[in-house]
């Protein structure tokens, strides 16, 4: 029973962190005899440099055929001047859309030893464990019309926030299903006091709730949700929200956990096929310095084993190894210098990979 993973290292620190994550994947592949084979493709800026396209037809076809995709990160300032439709980000958006990866799971959980790394007081974040579910293939990211055009002699930029009832329904169902597996509380975040698209969103979420009587549903405007996230984040179990709101709130939630360098994500289609990637970006400022923290990508491998490949034992083993490395005080720069016990060892990207392999 062989399974194929497409690996897309991408740009910047993407290649460095993915290298460590692939070592971890190979080791659990051996230990648990998972039969996983991986193929690596250029993507984003790296692909644009090679072929003039951020996502080539070959790469897209390989991703379609694969069981799962492991992505590093894409983008960099050198691509700011590329034509808009050739930018690395467009390749990522197209891949999400072509594979219909509408359900984006972004957990924000805090390792107890990293409480002091959070920008909030430790008592506000101790024990934080929440999930942001972001709609990923609709809304203002994809709505038409879009563009920059001239109207009545003046230039205007246009984007459209649009959601079909079917799109809202399927992400709401994902939200309730995830809440059922957790603490059964779902908060739907919208801007229904101003936006019609949110009014429909809320109406449909309330309708879907009828099928999930055990889940306690609440609604929050996005501005208040941003405030609540930094005021009392532990009130949340699962948040379900639209593409743009989820993009913004998930970065804020990530910071609560000490470092965005710790957080994995999964983007799933209706059949559970998925793309797995760290929440952070390609960090061109630290690329090549060995400072990048590979743990978010390593934890993304664990999510891939759990959610798409149905290998919970291998996933648990990775999660335990990462927790043990943190417990031992091994830190990349982004999470270093915060443990008052001063029992820390500062390591680079490869050494962090070594430490996880040793803990496995
Ligand atoms: C993310 C990123 C992307 C997004 C960018 C790189 C297009 O910020 O995955 O959160 O906005 O979706
Ligand atoms: Mg983002």
mmCIF file of N, CA and C and ligand atoms in Angstrom, residues 71 73-75 88-90 92-93 96 104 106 134-136 141 243-244 246-248 250-251 260 265 267 277-282, ligand 1:
data_model
loop_
_atom_site.group_PDB
_atom_site.id
_atom_site.type_symbol
_atom_site.label_atom_id
_atom_site.label_comp_id
_atom_site.label_asym_id
_atom_site.label_seq_id
_atom_site.Cartn_x
_atom_site.Cartn_y
_atom_site.Cartn_z
ATOM 1 N N UNK A 71 3.992 21.484 2.216
ATOM 2 C CA UNK A 71 4.483 22.753 1.670
ATOM 3 C C UNK A 71 5.314 23.493 2.715
ATOM 4 N N UNK A 73 7.085 27.264 2.467
ATOM 5 C CA UNK A 73 6.538 28.625 2.449
ATOM 6 C C UNK A 73 6.956 29.248 1.123
ATOM 7 N N UNK A 74 6.217 30.263 0.710
ATOM 8 C CA UNK A 74 6.534 30.882 -0.584
ATOM 9 C C UNK A 74 6.628 32.398 -0.470
ATOM 10 N N UNK A 75 7.269 33.001 -1.465
ATOM 11 C CA UNK A 75 7.298 34.454 -1.577
ATOM 12 C C UNK A 75 8.622 35.062 -1.157
ATOM 13 N N UNK A 88 4.340 34.518 -6.479
ATOM 14 C CA UNK A 88 4.273 33.248 -5.746
ATOM 15 C C UNK A 88 2.921 33.024 -5.065
ATOM 16 N N UNK A 89 2.355 34.101 -4.470
ATOM 17 C CA UNK A 89 1.089 33.979 -3.731
ATOM 18 C C UNK A 89 -0.036 33.503 -4.648
ATOM 19 N N UNK A 90 0.025 33.938 -5.921
ATOM 20 C CA UNK A 90 -1.027 33.515 -6.846
ATOM 21 C C UNK A 90 -0.952 32.018 -7.099
ATOM 22 N N UNK A 92 0.004 29.807 -4.917
ATOM 23 C CA UNK A 92 -0.562 29.169 -3.726
ATOM 24 C C UNK A 92 -2.093 29.227 -3.760
ATOM 25 N N UNK A 93 -2.626 30.407 -4.109
ATOM 26 C CA UNK A 93 -4.082 30.550 -4.144
ATOM 27 C C UNK A 93 -4.677 29.631 -5.209
ATOM 28 N N UNK A 96 -4.671 25.993 -3.915
ATOM 29 C CA UNK A 96 -5.777 25.788 -2.968
ATOM 30 C C UNK A 96 -7.101 25.640 -3.709
ATOM 31 N N UNK A 104 -9.522 25.018 6.166
ATOM 32 C CA UNK A 104 -8.158 25.283 6.637
ATOM 33 C C UNK A 104 -8.123 25.273 8.167
ATOM 34 N N UNK A 106 -6.261 25.712 11.553
ATOM 35 C CA UNK A 106 -5.091 26.368 12.134
ATOM 36 C C UNK A 106 -5.171 26.301 13.660
ATOM 37 N N UNK A 134 -10.579 28.249 8.962
ATOM 38 C CA UNK A 134 -10.667 29.339 7.985
ATOM 39 C C UNK A 134 -11.172 28.790 6.652
ATOM 40 N N UNK A 135 -12.190 29.446 6.088
ATOM 41 C CA UNK A 135 -12.633 29.086 4.734
ATOM 42 C C UNK A 135 -11.526 29.534 3.784
ATOM 43 N N UNK A 136 -11.135 28.666 2.847
ATOM 44 C CA UNK A 136 -9.881 28.945 2.142
ATOM 45 C C UNK A 136 -10.001 29.099 0.627
ATOM 46 N N UNK A 141 -10.855 36.709 -1.388
ATOM 47 C CA UNK A 141 -9.639 36.268 -2.062
ATOM 48 C C UNK A 141 -9.882 35.865 -3.516
ATOM 49 N N UNK A 243 -12.446 33.577 4.681
ATOM 50 C CA UNK A 243 -11.058 33.535 4.223
ATOM 51 C C UNK A 243 -10.218 34.698 4.774
ATOM 52 N N UNK A 244 -10.669 35.933 4.545
ATOM 53 C CA UNK A 244 -9.887 37.104 4.962
ATOM 54 C C UNK A 244 -9.847 37.235 6.493
ATOM 55 N N UNK A 246 -10.160 34.922 8.661
ATOM 56 C CA UNK A 246 -9.352 33.814 9.192
ATOM 57 C C UNK A 246 -7.869 34.047 8.991
ATOM 58 N N UNK A 247 -7.514 34.674 7.881
ATOM 59 C CA UNK A 247 -6.104 34.998 7.628
ATOM 60 C C UNK A 247 -5.576 35.894 8.741
ATOM 61 N N UNK A 248 -6.347 36.907 9.069
ATOM 62 C CA UNK A 248 -5.910 37.907 10.043
ATOM 63 C C UNK A 248 -5.941 37.330 11.461
ATOM 64 N N UNK A 250 -5.828 34.293 12.479
ATOM 65 C CA UNK A 250 -4.908 33.178 12.757
ATOM 66 C C UNK A 250 -3.488 33.676 13.017
ATOM 67 N N UNK A 251 -3.090 34.780 12.409
ATOM 68 C CA UNK A 251 -1.775 35.342 12.752
ATOM 69 C C UNK A 251 -1.773 35.855 14.193
ATOM 70 N N UNK A 260 5.027 32.150 15.947
ATOM 71 C CA UNK A 260 4.362 31.626 14.767
ATOM 72 C C UNK A 260 5.197 30.465 14.197
ATOM 73 N N UNK A 265 -0.503 23.735 9.994
ATOM 74 C CA UNK A 265 -1.864 23.880 9.492
ATOM 75 C C UNK A 265 -2.176 22.788 8.492
ATOM 76 N N UNK A 267 -4.961 22.028 5.169
ATOM 77 C CA UNK A 267 -5.994 22.527 4.260
ATOM 78 C C UNK A 267 -6.598 21.318 3.571
ATOM 79 N N UNK A 277 1.096 22.682 5.890
ATOM 80 C CA UNK A 277 2.135 23.714 5.848
ATOM 81 C C UNK A 277 2.188 24.458 7.174
ATOM 82 N N UNK A 278 3.348 25.033 7.490
ATOM 83 C CA UNK A 278 3.400 25.889 8.673
ATOM 84 C C UNK A 278 2.564 27.140 8.431
ATOM 85 N N UNK A 279 2.084 27.761 9.511
ATOM 86 C CA UNK A 279 1.285 28.993 9.366
ATOM 87 C C UNK A 279 2.179 30.169 8.952
ATOM 88 N N UNK A 280 3.463 30.087 9.307
ATOM 89 C CA UNK A 280 4.345 31.224 9.019
ATOM 90 C C UNK A 280 4.739 31.289 7.545
ATOM 91 N N UNK A 281 5.371 32.369 7.166
ATOM 92 C CA UNK A 281 5.766 32.581 5.782
ATOM 93 C C UNK A 281 7.228 32.240 5.513
ATOM 94 N N UNK A 282 7.765 32.784 4.430
ATOM 95 C CA UNK A 282 9.082 32.374 3.951
ATOM 96 C C UNK A 282 10.221 33.152 4.615
HETATM 97 C C1 LIG B 1 -1.534 32.509 4.748
HETATM 98 C C2 LIG B 1 -0.787 33.521 3.945
HETATM 99 C C3 LIG B 1 -1.346 33.545 2.539
HETATM 100 C C4 LIG B 1 -2.800 33.969 2.626
HETATM 101 C C5 LIG B 1 -0.577 34.414 1.546
HETATM 102 C C6 LIG B 1 0.880 34.011 1.448
HETATM 103 C C7 LIG B 1 -1.215 34.392 0.181
HETATM 104 O O1 LIG B 1 -0.843 34.756 4.559
HETATM 105 O O2 LIG B 1 -1.554 31.325 4.355
HETATM 106 O O3 LIG B 1 -2.102 32.881 5.777
HETATM 107 O O4 LIG B 1 -3.097 35.164 2.712
HETATM 108 O O5 LIG B 1 -3.664 33.104 2.626
#
